[in-house]
Short mmCIF file of C-alpha atoms in Angstrom, two decimals:
data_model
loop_
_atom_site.label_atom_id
_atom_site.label_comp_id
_atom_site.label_asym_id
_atom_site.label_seq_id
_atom_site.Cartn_x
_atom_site.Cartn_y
_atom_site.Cartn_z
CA UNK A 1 195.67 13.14 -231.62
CA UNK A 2 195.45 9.14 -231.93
CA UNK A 3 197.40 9.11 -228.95
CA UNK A 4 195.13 11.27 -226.98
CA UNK A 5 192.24 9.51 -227.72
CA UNK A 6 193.48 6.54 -226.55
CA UNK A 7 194.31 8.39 -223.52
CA UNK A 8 190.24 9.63 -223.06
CA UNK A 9 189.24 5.93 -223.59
CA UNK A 10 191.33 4.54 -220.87
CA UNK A 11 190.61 7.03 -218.77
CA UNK A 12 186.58 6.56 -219.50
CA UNK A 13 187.65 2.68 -218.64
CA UNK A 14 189.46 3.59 -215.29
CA UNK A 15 186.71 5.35 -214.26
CA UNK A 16 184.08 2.28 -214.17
CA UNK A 17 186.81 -0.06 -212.69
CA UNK A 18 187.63 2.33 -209.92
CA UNK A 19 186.77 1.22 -206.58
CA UNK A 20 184.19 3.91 -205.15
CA UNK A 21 185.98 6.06 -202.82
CA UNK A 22 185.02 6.93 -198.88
CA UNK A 23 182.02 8.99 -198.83
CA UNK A 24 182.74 12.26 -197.41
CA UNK A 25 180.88 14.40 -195.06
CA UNK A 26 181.11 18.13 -195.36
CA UNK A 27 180.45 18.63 -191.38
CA UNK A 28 183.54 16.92 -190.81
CA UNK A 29 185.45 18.22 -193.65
CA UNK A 30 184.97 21.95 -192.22
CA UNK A 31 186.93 20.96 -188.90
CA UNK A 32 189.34 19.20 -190.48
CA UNK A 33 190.10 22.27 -192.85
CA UNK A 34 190.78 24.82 -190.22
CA UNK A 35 194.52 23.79 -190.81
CA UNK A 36 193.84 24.15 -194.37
CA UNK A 37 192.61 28.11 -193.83
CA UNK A 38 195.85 30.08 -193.88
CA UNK A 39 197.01 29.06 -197.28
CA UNK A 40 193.83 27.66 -198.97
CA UNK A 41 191.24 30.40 -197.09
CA UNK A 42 188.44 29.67 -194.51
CA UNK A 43 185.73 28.72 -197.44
CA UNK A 44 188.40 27.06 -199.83
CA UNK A 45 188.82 30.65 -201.53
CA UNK A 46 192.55 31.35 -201.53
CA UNK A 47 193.48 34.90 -200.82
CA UNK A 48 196.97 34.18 -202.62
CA UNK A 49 197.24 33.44 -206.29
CA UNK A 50 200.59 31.27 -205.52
CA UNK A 51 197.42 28.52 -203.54
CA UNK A 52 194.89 27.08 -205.52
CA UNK A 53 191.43 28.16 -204.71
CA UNK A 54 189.50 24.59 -203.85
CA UNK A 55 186.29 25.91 -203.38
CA UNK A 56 183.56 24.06 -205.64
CA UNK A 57 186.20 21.69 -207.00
CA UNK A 58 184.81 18.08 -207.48
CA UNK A 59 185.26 15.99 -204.02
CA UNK A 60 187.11 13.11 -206.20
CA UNK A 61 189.52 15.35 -207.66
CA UNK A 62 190.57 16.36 -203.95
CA UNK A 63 190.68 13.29 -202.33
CA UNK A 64 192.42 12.20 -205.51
CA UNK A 65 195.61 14.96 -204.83
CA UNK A 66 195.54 14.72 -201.53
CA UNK A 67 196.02 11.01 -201.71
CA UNK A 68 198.96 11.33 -204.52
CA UNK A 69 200.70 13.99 -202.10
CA UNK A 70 200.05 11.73 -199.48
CA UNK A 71 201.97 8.61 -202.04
CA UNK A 72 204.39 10.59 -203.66
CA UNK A 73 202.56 10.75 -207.23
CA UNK A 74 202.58 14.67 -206.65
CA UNK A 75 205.82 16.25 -205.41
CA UNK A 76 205.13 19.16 -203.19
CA UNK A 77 207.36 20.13 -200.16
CA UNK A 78 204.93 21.88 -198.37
CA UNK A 79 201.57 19.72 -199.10
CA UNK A 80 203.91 16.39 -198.02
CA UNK A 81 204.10 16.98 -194.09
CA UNK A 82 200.43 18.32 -193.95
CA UNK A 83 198.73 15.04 -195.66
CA UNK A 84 201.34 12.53 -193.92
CA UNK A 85 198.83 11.67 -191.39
CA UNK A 86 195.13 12.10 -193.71
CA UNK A 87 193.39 9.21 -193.70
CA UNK A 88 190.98 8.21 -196.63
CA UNK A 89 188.34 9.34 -194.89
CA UNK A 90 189.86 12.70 -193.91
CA UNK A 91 190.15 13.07 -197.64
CA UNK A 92 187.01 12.53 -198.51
CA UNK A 93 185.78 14.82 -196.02
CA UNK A 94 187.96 17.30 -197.01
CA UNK A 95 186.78 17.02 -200.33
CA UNK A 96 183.20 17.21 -199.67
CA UNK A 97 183.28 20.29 -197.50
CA UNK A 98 185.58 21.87 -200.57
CA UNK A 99 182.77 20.65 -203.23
CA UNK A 100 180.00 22.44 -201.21
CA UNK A 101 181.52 25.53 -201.22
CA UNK A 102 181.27 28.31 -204.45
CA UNK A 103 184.66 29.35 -205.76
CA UNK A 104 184.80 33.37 -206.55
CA UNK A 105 185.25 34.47 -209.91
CA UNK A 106 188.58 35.80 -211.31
CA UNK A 107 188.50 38.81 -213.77
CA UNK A 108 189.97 37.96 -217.37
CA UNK A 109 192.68 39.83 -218.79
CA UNK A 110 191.20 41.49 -221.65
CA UNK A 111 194.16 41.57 -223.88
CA UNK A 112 194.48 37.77 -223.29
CA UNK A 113 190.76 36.49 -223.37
CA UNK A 114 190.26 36.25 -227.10
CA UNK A 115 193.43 33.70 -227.43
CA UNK A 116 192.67 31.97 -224.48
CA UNK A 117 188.84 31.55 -225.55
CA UNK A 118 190.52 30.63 -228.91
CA UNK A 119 192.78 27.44 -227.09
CA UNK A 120 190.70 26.49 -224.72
CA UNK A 121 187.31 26.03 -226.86
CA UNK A 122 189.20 25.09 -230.24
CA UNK A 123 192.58 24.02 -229.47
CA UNK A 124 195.49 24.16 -231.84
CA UNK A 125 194.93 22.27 -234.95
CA UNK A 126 198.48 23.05 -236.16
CA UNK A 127 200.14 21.61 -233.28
CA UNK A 128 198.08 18.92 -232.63
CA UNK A 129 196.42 20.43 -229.15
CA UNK A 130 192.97 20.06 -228.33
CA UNK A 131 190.28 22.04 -227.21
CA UNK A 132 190.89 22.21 -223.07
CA UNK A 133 186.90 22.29 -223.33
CA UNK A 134 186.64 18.41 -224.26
CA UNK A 135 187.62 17.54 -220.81
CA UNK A 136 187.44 20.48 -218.45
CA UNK A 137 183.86 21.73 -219.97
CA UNK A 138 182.62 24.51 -221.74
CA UNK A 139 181.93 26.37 -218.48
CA UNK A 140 185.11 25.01 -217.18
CA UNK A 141 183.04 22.78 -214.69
CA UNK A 142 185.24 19.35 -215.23
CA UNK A 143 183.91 15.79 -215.17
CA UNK A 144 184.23 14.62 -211.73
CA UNK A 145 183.51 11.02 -212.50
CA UNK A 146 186.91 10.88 -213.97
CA UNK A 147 188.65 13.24 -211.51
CA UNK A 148 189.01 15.47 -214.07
CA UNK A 149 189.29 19.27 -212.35
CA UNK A 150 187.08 22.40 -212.77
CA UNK A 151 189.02 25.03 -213.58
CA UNK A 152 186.66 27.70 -213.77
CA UNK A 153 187.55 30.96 -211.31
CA UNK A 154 191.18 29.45 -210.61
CA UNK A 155 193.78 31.47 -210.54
CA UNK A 156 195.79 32.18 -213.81
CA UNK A 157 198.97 32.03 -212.13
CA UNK A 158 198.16 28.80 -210.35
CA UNK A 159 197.16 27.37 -213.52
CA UNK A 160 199.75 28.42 -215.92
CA UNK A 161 202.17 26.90 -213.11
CA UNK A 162 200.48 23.65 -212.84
CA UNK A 163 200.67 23.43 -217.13
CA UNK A 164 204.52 24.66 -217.33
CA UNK A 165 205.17 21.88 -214.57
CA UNK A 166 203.20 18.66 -216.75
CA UNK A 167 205.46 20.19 -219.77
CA UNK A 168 208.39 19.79 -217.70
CA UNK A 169 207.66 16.91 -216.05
CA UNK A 170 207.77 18.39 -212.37
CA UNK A 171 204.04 16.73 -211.98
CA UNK A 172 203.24 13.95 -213.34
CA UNK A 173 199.78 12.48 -211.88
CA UNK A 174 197.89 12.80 -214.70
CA UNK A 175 195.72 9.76 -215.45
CA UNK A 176 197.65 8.18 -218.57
CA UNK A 177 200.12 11.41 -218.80
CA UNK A 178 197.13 13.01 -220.77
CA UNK A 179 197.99 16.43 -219.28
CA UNK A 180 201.84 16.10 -219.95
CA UNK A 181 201.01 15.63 -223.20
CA UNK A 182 198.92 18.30 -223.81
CA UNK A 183 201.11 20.86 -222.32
CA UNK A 184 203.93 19.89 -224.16
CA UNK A 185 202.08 21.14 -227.08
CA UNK A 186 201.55 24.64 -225.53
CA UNK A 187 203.70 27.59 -226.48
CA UNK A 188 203.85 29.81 -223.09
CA UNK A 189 201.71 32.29 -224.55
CA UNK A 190 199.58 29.94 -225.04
CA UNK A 191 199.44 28.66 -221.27
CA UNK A 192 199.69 32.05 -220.20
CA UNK A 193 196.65 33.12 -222.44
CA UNK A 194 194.39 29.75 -221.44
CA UNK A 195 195.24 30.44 -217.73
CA UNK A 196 194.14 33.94 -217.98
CA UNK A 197 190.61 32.87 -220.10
CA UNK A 198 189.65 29.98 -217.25
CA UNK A 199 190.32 32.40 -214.04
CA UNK A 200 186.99 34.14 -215.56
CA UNK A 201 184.83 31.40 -216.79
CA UNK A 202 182.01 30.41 -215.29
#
């Protein structure tokens, strides 16, 4: 838990040191998206669970991925080839056109929603884990300022894959490995049950 908190106060640090990114403009970011459309959907609103939805996700958080794809930070073998040519300023816009745009609700598995409201709003004080609220919100809105993602509406599977892959170490962009961390301390129900509780909070 020490550890972690270090981890949030670093991160809180990072975030006033950081130089302010390209501002991005949403006009823009529509055209440039039309590529985007076939996995990620017209309005950011994936029709496929196996793409994240990026509607109303926080314009830093985008530009943010996007530029790690672009670096290497986040291994993907199909997002590589389509940001090899994104400038900054395609990311931004790209972002901003995302931000502006309302993700659709997900319905909640009703045998999983009372142990996912459980983890995510009170965390696991056996095992150390902590509330996924403290970060991500209790309406699952994020904190943009530190790029840190709304999860609300996302897809369960998407984001039981994205914790089972900071567990195993097959992503690893997380400012100050705070999200490898955590997920190490999940038990797959767990991850399963969390994923399930966000894809219907709003």
């Amino acid at each position: 838990m020490k550890k972690l908190f270090s981890s949030l106060i670093m991160s809180m640090a990072f975030v006033v040191v950081s130089p302010v990114m390209a501002a991005g403009d949403v006009s823009a970011g529509k055209g440039k998206a039309m590529v985007c459309a076939a996995c990620h959907g017209a309005d950011g609103n994936s029709p496929l669970d196996m793409f994240p939805k990026l509607a109303g996700q926080h314009e830093s958080y985008i530009a943010k991925q996007l530029a790690d794809f672009k670096s290497g930070a986040r291994v993907n073998a199909v997002m590589a080839p389509m940001v090899a040519n994104l400038t900054e300023q395609d990311m931004a816009d790209l972002g901003a056109f995302y931000a502006s745009n309302k993700v659709t609700p997900g319905a909640v598995s009703e045998d999983l929603l009372a142990a996912g409201q459980t983890i995510y709003r009170a965390g696991n004080k056996d095992s150390g884990l902590p509330a996924c609220m403290a970060c991500h919100g209790p309406t699952g809105a994020g904190m943009p300022a530190a790029k840190w993602p709304a999860l609300s509406g996302q897809y369960s599977k998407y984001v039981e894959l994205q914790l089972k892959a900071f567990a195993e170490g097959t992503r690893s962009n997380d400012p100050n490995n705070m999200m490898t961390d955590i997920a190490k301390k999940m038990t797959a129900d767990e991850m399963k049950a969390v994923s399930a509780y966000v894809a219907g909070l709003h």
